[in-house]
CSV table of C-alpha atoms and ligand atoms in Angstrom, one decimal:
chain,number,residue,atom,x,y,z
A,1,MET,CA,2.7,-16.1,-6.1
A,2,ALA,CA,3.7,-12.6,-6.7
A,3,SER,CA,4.5,-10.3,-3.6
A,4,SER,CA,4.4,-13.3,-1.4
A,5,PHE,CA,7.0,-15.5,0.3
A,6,GLY,CA,7.5,-18.2,2.9
A,7,GLU,CA,6.5,-21.8,3.4
A,8,ARG,CA,5.1,-22.4,6.8
A,9,LEU,CA,5.0,-18.7,7.5
A,10,ARG,CA,3.4,-17.3,4.5
A,11,VAL,CA,3.4,-13.4,3.9
A,12,SER,CA,1.8,-11.5,1.3
A,13,VAL,CA,2.1,-7.8,0.7
A,14,TYR,CA,-0.4,-5.7,-1.1
A,15,GLY,CA,-1.3,-2.2,-2.1
A,16,GLU,CA,-0.1,0.8,-4.1
A,17,SER,CA,1.6,4.1,-2.9
A,18,HIS,CA,-1.3,6.3,-3.8
A,19,GLY,CA,-4.2,3.7,-3.4
A,20,ASN,CA,-6.5,3.5,-0.6
A,21,GLY,CA,-4.2,1.5,1.6
A,22,ILE,CA,-1.4,-1.0,1.9
A,23,GLY,CA,-0.9,-3.9,4.0
A,24,ALA,CA,0.2,-7.4,4.6
A,25,LEU,CA,-1.5,-10.9,5.1
A,26,ILE,CA,0.6,-13.3,7.4
A,27,ASP,CA,-0.6,-17.0,7.6
A,28,GLY,CA,1.1,-19.5,9.8
A,29,LEU,CA,2.2,-17.5,12.9
A,30,PRO,CA,2.4,-19.4,16.1
A,31,ALA,CA,-0.8,-19.0,17.9
A,32,GLY,CA,-0.7,-17.4,21.5
A,33,GLU,CA,2.2,-15.1,20.9
A,34,ALA,CA,1.8,-11.5,22.4
A,35,VAL,CA,1.9,-8.6,20.1
A,36,ASP,CA,3.3,-5.6,21.7
A,37,THR,CA,1.8,-2.7,19.7
A,38,ASP,CA,3.9,-0.1,21.2
A,39,ALA,CA,7.2,-1.9,20.5
A,40,LEU,CA,5.8,-2.5,16.9
A,41,ALA,CA,5.2,1.2,16.6
A,42,ARG,CA,8.7,2.2,17.7
A,43,PHE,CA,10.0,-0.3,15.2
A,44,MET,CA,8.1,1.0,12.4
A,45,GLN,CA,9.0,4.6,13.2
A,46,ARG,CA,12.6,3.6,12.3
A,47,ARG,CA,11.5,3.2,8.7
A,48,GLN,CA,9.6,6.4,8.5
A,49,GLY,CA,10.7,9.6,6.4
A,50,GLY,CA,10.7,13.1,7.9
A,51,ARG,CA,14.1,13.0,9.5
A,52,ALA,CA,17.2,14.7,8.1
A,53,GLY,CA,18.1,13.4,4.8
A,54,THR,CA,14.8,11.6,4.3
A,55,THR,CA,11.6,12.1,2.3
A,56,ALA,CA,9.1,14.8,3.5
A,57,ARG,CA,6.4,12.4,3.1
A,58,ARG,CA,5.5,11.3,6.6
A,59,GLU,CA,2.4,9.2,7.5
A,60,PRO,CA,1.8,7.7,10.8
A,61,ASP,CA,1.7,4.2,9.5
A,62,ILE,CA,-0.2,2.8,12.5
A,63,PRO,CA,-1.0,-1.0,11.4
A,64,GLU,CA,-4.7,-1.9,12.1
A,65,PHE,CA,-5.1,-5.4,12.8
A,66,VAL,CA,-8.0,-6.6,10.8
A,67,SER,CA,-7.8,-10.1,11.8
A,68,GLY,CA,-5.4,-12.7,13.5
A,69,VAL,CA,-5.0,-10.9,16.9
A,70,THR,CA,-7.3,-11.4,19.9
A,71,ASP,CA,-6.8,-9.6,23.2
A,72,GLY,CA,-3.3,-8.7,22.2
A,73,ARG,CA,-2.3,-12.2,21.1
A,74,THR,CA,-2.0,-14.1,17.9
A,75,ASN,CA,-5.0,-16.4,17.5
A,76,GLY,CA,-3.7,-18.8,14.9
A,77,PHE,CA,-5.9,-17.4,11.9
A,78,PRO,CA,-4.4,-15.4,9.3
A,79,LEU,CA,-3.2,-12.0,10.5
A,80,CYS,CA,-4.3,-9.1,8.2
A,81,ILE,CA,-2.6,-5.8,8.8
A,82,ARG,CA,-3.9,-2.6,7.0
A,83,ILE,CA,-2.0,0.7,6.9
A,84,ALA,CA,-3.9,3.7,5.4
A,85,ASN,CA,-2.3,5.9,2.8
A,86,THR,CA,-3.0,9.4,4.0
A,87,ASN,CA,-0.3,11.7,2.5
A,88,THR,CA,-0.4,11.2,-1.3
A,89,ARG,CA,0.3,14.1,-3.6
A,90,SER,CA,-0.5,12.3,-6.9
A,91,SER,CA,0.0,15.5,-9.0
A,92,ASP,CA,3.8,15.3,-8.5
A,93,TYR,CA,3.7,12.1,-10.6
A,94,ASN,CA,1.5,13.6,-13.6
A,95,ASN,CA,4.5,13.9,-15.8
A,96,LEU,CA,5.8,10.3,-15.1
A,97,ALA,CA,3.0,8.4,-16.6
A,98,ASP,CA,4.6,8.6,-20.1
A,99,THR,CA,8.2,9.4,-19.1
A,100,PRO,CA,9.7,6.6,-17.2
A,101,ARG,CA,12.2,7.6,-14.5
A,102,PRO,CA,15.5,6.1,-15.2
A,103,SER,CA,16.3,3.2,-12.8
A,104,HIS,CA,12.7,3.1,-11.3
A,105,ALA,CA,10.3,0.4,-12.3
A,106,ASP,CA,8.1,2.6,-14.4
A,107,TYR,CA,9.2,1.3,-17.7
A,108,ALA,CA,9.2,-2.3,-16.9
A,109,ALA,CA,5.7,-2.0,-15.3
A,110,HIS,CA,4.3,0.0,-18.4
A,111,VAL,CA,5.4,-2.9,-20.5
A,112,LYS,CA,4.3,-5.8,-18.4
A,113,TRP,CA,0.8,-4.3,-17.6
A,114,LEU,CA,0.2,-2.6,-21.0
A,115,GLY,CA,0.2,0.8,-19.4
A,116,GLN,CA,-2.6,0.0,-16.9
A,117,ALA,CA,-0.4,-0.1,-13.6
A,118,ASP,CA,-1.1,2.6,-11.1
A,119,MET,CA,2.5,3.8,-10.8
A,120,ARG,CA,1.6,6.9,-9.1
A,121,GLY,CA,4.2,7.2,-6.2
A,122,GLY,CA,5.9,4.3,-7.7
A,123,GLY,CA,2.7,2.0,-7.3
A,124,HIS,CA,3.2,-1.3,-6.0
A,125,PHE,CA,7.1,-0.7,-6.3
A,126,SER,CA,7.1,2.2,-4.0
A,127,GLY,CA,9.4,2.0,-0.8
A,128,ARG,CA,6.2,2.6,1.0
A,129,LEU,CA,5.2,-1.2,0.6
A,130,THR,CA,8.1,-1.8,2.9
A,131,ALA,CA,5.9,-0.4,5.7
A,132,PRO,CA,3.7,-3.6,6.0
A,133,LEU,CA,6.8,-5.8,5.6
A,134,CYS,CA,8.0,-4.0,8.8
A,135,ALA,CA,4.7,-4.6,10.6
A,136,ALA,CA,5.0,-8.1,9.8
A,137,GLY,CA,8.6,-8.5,10.5
A,138,GLY,CA,8.2,-6.6,13.7
A,139,ILE,CA,5.9,-9.1,15.1
A,140,ALA,CA,8.3,-11.8,14.0
A,141,LEU,CA,11.2,-10.0,15.8
A,142,GLN,CA,9.2,-10.1,19.0
A,143,ILE,CA,8.5,-13.7,18.7
A,144,LEU,CA,12.2,-14.6,18.0
A,145,ALA,CA,13.4,-12.4,20.9
A,146,ARG,CA,11.3,-14.3,23.4
A,147,HIS,CA,13.3,-17.4,22.2
A,148,ASN,CA,16.6,-15.6,22.5
A,149,ILE,CA,17.0,-15.1,18.8
A,150,PHE,CA,17.9,-11.5,18.0
A,151,VAL,CA,18.3,-9.6,14.7
A,152,GLY,CA,20.1,-6.5,14.4
A,153,ALA,CA,21.4,-4.2,11.5
A,154,HIS,CA,23.2,-1.0,10.9
A,155,LEU,CA,24.3,1.1,8.0
A,156,SER,CA,27.6,-0.2,7.1
A,157,SER,CA,28.3,2.3,4.4
A,158,ILE,CA,27.0,5.3,2.6
A,159,GLY,CA,28.9,6.1,-0.7
A,160,THR,CA,32.6,5.3,0.0
A,161,ILE,CA,32.2,6.2,3.9
A,162,HIS,CA,32.3,3.1,6.0
A,163,ASP,CA,31.0,2.4,9.6
A,164,ASP,CA,32.9,-0.2,12.0
A,165,PRO,CA,31.8,-3.8,11.4
A,166,PHE,CA,29.6,-5.7,13.8
A,167,PRO,CA,31.8,-7.6,16.3
A,168,MET,CA,32.0,-11.3,15.6
A,169,LEU,CA,29.7,-12.1,18.6
A,170,PRO,CA,27.5,-9.2,19.0
A,171,ASP,CA,25.0,-9.2,21.9
A,172,SER,CA,21.4,-7.8,21.8
A,173,ALA,CA,22.3,-4.8,23.8
A,174,LEU,CA,24.2,-3.5,20.7
A,175,PHE,CA,21.3,-4.1,18.4
A,176,SER,CA,19.2,-2.2,20.8
A,177,GLU,CA,21.5,0.7,21.0
A,178,ILE,CA,21.8,1.1,17.3
A,179,ALA,CA,18.0,0.8,16.9
A,180,ALA,CA,17.6,3.5,19.3
A,181,LYS,CA,19.8,5.9,17.3
A,182,ALA,CA,18.3,8.4,14.9
A,183,PHE,CA,21.1,7.4,12.4
A,184,PRO,CA,21.7,3.7,12.9
A,185,VAL,CA,25.4,3.3,13.0
A,186,ILE,CA,28.0,1.9,15.3
A,187,SER,CA,30.4,4.6,15.1
A,188,ASP,CA,28.7,8.0,15.4
A,189,GLU,CA,31.9,9.8,14.0
A,190,ALA,CA,31.4,7.7,10.9
A,191,GLY,CA,27.6,8.5,11.0
A,192,VAL,CA,28.3,12.2,11.0
A,193,ARG,CA,30.4,11.9,7.7
A,194,MET,CA,27.8,9.6,6.2
A,195,GLN,CA,25.0,12.2,7.0
A,196,GLU,CA,27.2,15.0,5.3
A,197,GLU,CA,27.5,12.7,2.3
A,198,ILE,CA,23.6,12.5,2.0
A,199,LEU,CA,23.2,16.1,2.4
A,200,ALA,CA,25.8,16.7,-0.1
A,201,ALA,CA,24.1,14.5,-2.5
A,202,ARG,CA,20.9,16.3,-1.9
A,203,GLU,CA,22.4,19.6,-2.6
A,204,ALA,CA,23.6,18.5,-5.8
A,205,LEU,CA,20.2,17.5,-6.7
A,206,ASP,CA,21.5,13.8,-6.7
A,207,SER,CA,21.3,10.8,-4.5
A,208,VAL,CA,23.7,8.3,-2.9
A,209,GLY,CA,23.5,4.5,-2.1
A,210,GLY,CA,24.8,2.4,0.8
A,211,THR,CA,25.1,-1.1,2.4
A,212,ILE,CA,23.4,-2.4,5.4
A,213,GLU,CA,25.0,-5.3,7.6
A,214,CYS,CA,22.7,-7.6,9.4
A,215,MET,CA,23.2,-10.3,11.9
A,216,VAL,CA,21.1,-12.9,13.5
A,217,THR,CA,22.3,-14.4,16.9
A,218,GLY,CA,21.0,-17.3,18.9
A,219,LEU,CA,20.1,-19.5,16.0
A,220,PRO,CA,20.8,-23.3,16.3
A,221,ALA,CA,23.0,-25.1,13.9
A,222,GLY,CA,21.5,-27.4,11.3
A,223,LEU,CA,18.7,-25.0,10.2
A,224,GLY,CA,17.8,-24.9,6.3
A,225,ASP,CA,18.1,-27.4,3.5
A,226,PRO,CA,20.8,-28.1,0.8
A,227,MET,CA,21.2,-26.7,-2.5
A,228,PHE,CA,18.1,-24.5,-3.5
A,229,ASP,CA,16.4,-24.2,-0.2
A,230,GLY,CA,19.3,-23.0,1.9
A,231,MET,CA,19.1,-20.2,4.4
A,232,GLU,CA,21.2,-18.2,1.9
A,233,ASN,CA,18.6,-18.8,-0.9
A,234,ARG,CA,15.6,-18.1,1.3
A,235,LEU,CA,17.0,-15.0,2.7
A,236,ALA,CA,18.1,-13.8,-0.8
A,237,ARG,CA,14.7,-14.3,-2.3
A,238,VAL,CA,13.1,-11.9,0.4
A,239,LEU,CA,15.9,-9.5,0.6
A,240,PHE,CA,15.7,-9.0,-3.2
A,241,GLY,CA,12.0,-8.3,-2.8
A,242,ILE,CA,13.0,-5.2,-1.3
A,243,PRO,CA,12.8,-2.2,-3.6
A,244,ALA,CA,16.4,-0.8,-4.4
A,245,VAL,CA,18.3,-3.9,-3.1
A,246,LYS,CA,20.8,-4.7,-5.8
A,247,GLY,CA,23.3,-7.1,-3.9
A,248,VAL,CA,23.2,-9.6,-1.2
A,249,GLU,CA,26.5,-11.3,0.3
A,250,PHE,CA,26.8,-13.7,3.0
A,251,GLY,CA,29.8,-13.4,5.4
A,252,ASP,CA,32.7,-12.0,3.7
A,253,GLY,CA,30.9,-12.5,0.2
A,254,PHE,CA,32.9,-11.2,-2.7
A,255,ALA,CA,36.1,-10.5,-0.6
A,256,LEU,CA,36.4,-14.3,0.1
A,257,SER,CA,37.1,-14.7,-3.6
A,258,GLU,CA,40.1,-12.6,-3.3
A,259,MET,CA,41.6,-14.7,-0.3
A,260,ARG,CA,43.5,-17.9,-0.1
A,261,GLY,CA,41.8,-20.7,1.6
A,262,SER,CA,44.1,-20.4,4.6
A,263,GLN,CA,42.7,-17.0,5.0
A,264,ALA,CA,39.2,-17.6,4.3
A,265,ASN,CA,38.5,-20.9,6.2
A,266,ASP,CA,36.9,-20.7,9.7
A,267,PRO,CA,38.9,-23.0,11.8
A,268,TYR,CA,36.8,-25.2,14.3
A,269,ARG,CA,37.4,-25.2,18.2
A,270,THR,CA,35.5,-26.0,21.3
A,271,ASP,CA,34.2,-23.2,23.7
A,272,GLU,CA,34.2,-23.3,27.4
A,273,LYS,CA,30.8,-25.2,27.6
A,274,GLY,CA,32.2,-27.7,24.9
A,275,ASN,CA,30.1,-26.5,22.1
A,276,ILE,CA,31.7,-26.6,18.6
A,277,VAL,CA,32.3,-23.1,17.3
A,278,THR,CA,34.7,-21.4,14.8
A,279,GLU,CA,37.5,-19.0,15.5
A,280,THR,CA,36.4,-16.6,12.8
A,281,ASN,CA,32.9,-16.3,11.0
A,282,ARG,CA,33.9,-15.3,7.5
A,283,ASN,CA,31.2,-17.6,6.1
A,284,GLY,CA,28.6,-15.8,7.9
A,285,GLY,CA,27.1,-18.6,10.0
A,286,ILE,CA,26.1,-20.7,6.9
A,287,LEU,CA,27.7,-23.6,5.2
A,288,GLY,CA,25.9,-25.6,2.5
A,289,GLY,CA,22.9,-23.4,3.0
A,290,ILE,CA,22.7,-24.8,6.5
A,291,THR,CA,23.3,-22.8,9.7
A,292,THR,CA,26.6,-23.6,11.8
A,293,GLY,CA,25.4,-22.1,15.0
A,294,MET,CA,27.7,-19.1,14.5
A,295,PRO,CA,25.8,-15.8,14.2
A,296,LEU,CA,24.3,-15.4,10.8
A,297,ARG,CA,25.8,-12.4,8.8
A,298,PHE,CA,25.2,-10.8,5.6
A,299,ARG,CA,25.1,-7.4,3.8
A,300,VAL,CA,22.8,-5.8,1.2
A,301,GLY,CA,23.7,-3.1,-1.4
A,302,ILE,CA,21.1,-0.4,-1.8
A,303,LYS,CA,21.4,1.6,-4.8
A,304,PRO,CA,21.0,5.4,-5.1
A,305,THR,CA,17.5,6.6,-5.0
A,306,PRO,CA,16.3,6.6,-8.6
A,307,SER,CA,14.3,9.8,-8.4
A,308,ILE,CA,16.7,12.7,-8.4
A,309,ALA,CA,16.0,16.4,-9.2
A,310,GLN,CA,18.5,16.7,-12.2
A,311,PRO,CA,17.1,16.8,-15.6
A,312,GLN,CA,17.6,13.3,-16.9
A,313,LYS,CA,17.3,11.7,-20.3
A,314,THR,CA,14.1,9.6,-21.1
A,315,VAL,CA,11.8,8.6,-23.8
A,316,SER,CA,8.2,9.6,-24.0
A,317,LEU,CA,6.2,6.5,-24.3
A,318,PRO,CA,3.3,7.5,-26.5
A,319,GLU,CA,5.7,9.0,-29.3
A,320,GLY,CA,8.8,7.0,-28.6
A,321,GLU,CA,10.8,10.2,-28.8
A,322,GLU,CA,13.8,11.2,-26.5
A,323,THR,CA,12.9,13.7,-24.1
A,324,VAL,CA,14.1,15.3,-20.8
A,325,LEU,CA,12.5,14.5,-17.6
A,326,GLU,CA,12.4,16.7,-14.5
A,327,ILE,CA,11.1,14.9,-11.5
A,328,LYS,CA,9.1,16.6,-8.9
A,329,GLY,CA,7.9,15.2,-5.4
A,330,ARG,CA,9.3,14.0,-2.2
A,331,HIS,CA,12.1,11.5,-2.5
A,332,ASP,CA,14.9,10.6,-0.1
A,333,PRO,CA,18.3,11.4,-1.3
A,334,CYS,CA,19.3,8.2,0.3
A,335,ILE,CA,17.3,5.1,0.7
A,336,ALA,CA,19.7,3.0,2.8
A,337,GLN,CA,19.1,4.6,6.2
A,338,ARG,CA,15.3,3.9,6.0
A,339,ALA,CA,15.9,0.3,4.8
A,340,VAL,CA,17.8,-0.8,7.9
A,341,PRO,CA,14.5,-2.0,10.0
A,342,VAL,CA,13.2,-3.3,6.4
A,343,ILE,CA,16.3,-5.5,6.3
A,344,GLU,CA,15.8,-6.8,9.9
A,345,ALA,CA,12.2,-7.5,9.3
A,346,ALA,CA,13.0,-9.5,6.2
A,347,ALA,CA,15.6,-11.5,8.0
A,348,ALA,CA,13.1,-12.1,11.1
A,349,LEU,CA,10.3,-13.4,8.8
A,350,THR,CA,12.6,-15.6,6.9
A,351,VAL,CA,14.4,-17.1,10.0
A,352,LEU,CA,11.0,-17.7,11.7
A,353,ASP,CA,9.8,-19.5,8.7
A,354,VAL,CA,12.8,-21.7,8.5
A,355,LEU,CA,12.5,-22.6,12.3
A,356,LEU,CA,8.7,-23.5,11.8
A,357,CYS,CA,9.6,-25.6,8.8
A,358,ASP,CA,12.4,-27.4,10.6
A,359,GLY,CA,10.2,-28.0,13.5
A,360,ARG,CA,12.8,-26.0,15.7
A,361,PHE,CA,10.1,-23.6,16.9
A,362,PRO,CA,8.3,-24.6,20.2
A,363,GLU,CA,4.7,-23.6,19.5
A,364,GLY,CA,2.0,-22.9,21.9
A,365,GLY,CA,2.6,-19.2,22.9
A,366,THR,CA,5.0,-17.4,25.3
A,367,SER,CA,4.5,-14.0,26.8
N,1,FMN,C1,12.3,2.6,2.0
N,1,FMN,C2,12.5,2.9,0.7
N,1,FMN,C3,12.1,4.2,0.1
N,1,FMN,C4,12.3,4.4,-1.2
N,1,FMN,N1,12.0,5.7,-1.5
N,1,FMN,C5,12.2,6.1,-3.0
N,1,FMN,C6,12.0,7.4,-3.4
N,1,FMN,O1,11.7,8.2,-2.7
N,1,FMN,N2,12.2,7.7,-4.7
N,1,FMN,C7,12.6,6.7,-5.7
N,1,FMN,O2,12.7,6.9,-6.8
N,1,FMN,N3,12.7,5.3,-5.2
N,1,FMN,C8,12.7,5.0,-3.9
N,1,FMN,N4,12.9,3.8,-3.4
N,1,FMN,C9,13.3,2.8,-4.5
N,1,FMN,C10,12.3,2.2,-5.5
N,1,FMN,O3,11.1,1.8,-4.9
N,1,FMN,C11,13.0,1.1,-6.5
N,1,FMN,O4,14.4,1.6,-6.7
N,1,FMN,C12,12.2,0.8,-7.5
N,1,FMN,O5,11.0,0.1,-7.1
N,1,FMN,C13,12.9,-0.1,-8.5
N,1,FMN,O6,13.2,-1.2,-8.2
N,1,FMN,P1,14.7,-1.9,-7.9
N,1,FMN,O7,15.6,-0.7,-7.6
N,1,FMN,O8,14.8,-3.0,-7.0
N,1,FMN,O9,15.1,-2.5,-9.2
N,1,FMN,C14,12.7,3.5,-2.1
N,1,FMN,C15,13.0,2.1,-1.7
N,1,FMN,C16,12.8,1.9,-0.2
N,1,FMN,C17,13.1,0.5,0.3
């Protein structure tokens, strides 16, 4: 089904950017799990616009639990989240109905739905649809944390400026520290240069892309299935559903292809408790699609925001004539910084689903 994913934990995202509201339906959550709405609100705030270098469209994005939560705990029934759209400015999109924005989904949607799709504000393809994904993922993050499974992410690059990478064995305190920052990086010095890069792109009426590194710690070895249902496959399916994600690599990813086996292999050893671990983690905690017990590590590549204020070439759809498009409206010069919690949400939902599928998740509710 479109806009849905998951096997035991099934998540559907619905709505359009300028419609009445957006939301998510989550089926299969373990019953009896506490939902900390304050922590959820803090998590969702990390995705919001309104800060330096982000869109001026700012909405409270308070998730309303239509069903699935009783007295602050999951009740086992489908959990329906609704988020109101309160800050639409549809007139900004009047000129886009017939002149597709280069690199946005306007043209593809026009062809697929015969011009009927409500593409104001990007319609169902808007980055706004990542708010319900964050609401669903924020709940999954809380559940995982109670089982000592932690998910964290940071901006690993903006343009050609790079943050420090995660250490091989990060602790959850590092994830919390980054999550508390207005600009989610490990090295604040790199963060300053990244923000300058974003502002320079904005001043040039342009946009800039970036990458996000994400890790999941505390996962047992042996999760996932071979070939087409591996942890990599399942994560990639969800990550590529996030607008503007154009690349995903696990471990050292493409860089592995430039190494010799002697450099790329992760040698085994036993730790002080007798567990089998690897000395390096270039494969990102997954081999054969199955977790190794080392932290899971992946990066996603986020393209520059398609909507830029410079005049761009396009084609007017009714006449099929070449024309020049000038985009109005409120757009981020860089999407990547707002996408950091979205990547964490996607990872949390996927990992929780795989744990439930593999019967590795003790159900019954914890506080
Ligand atoms: C958090 C977030 C915010 C976004 N904001 C914008 C925006 O302001 N303007 C824009 O043109 N695209 C924005 N996008 C990206 C588009 O939604 C996306 O590029 C488009 O749907 C085409 O999909 P694709 O890039 O995955 O192929 C945003 C994406 C995310 C995740």
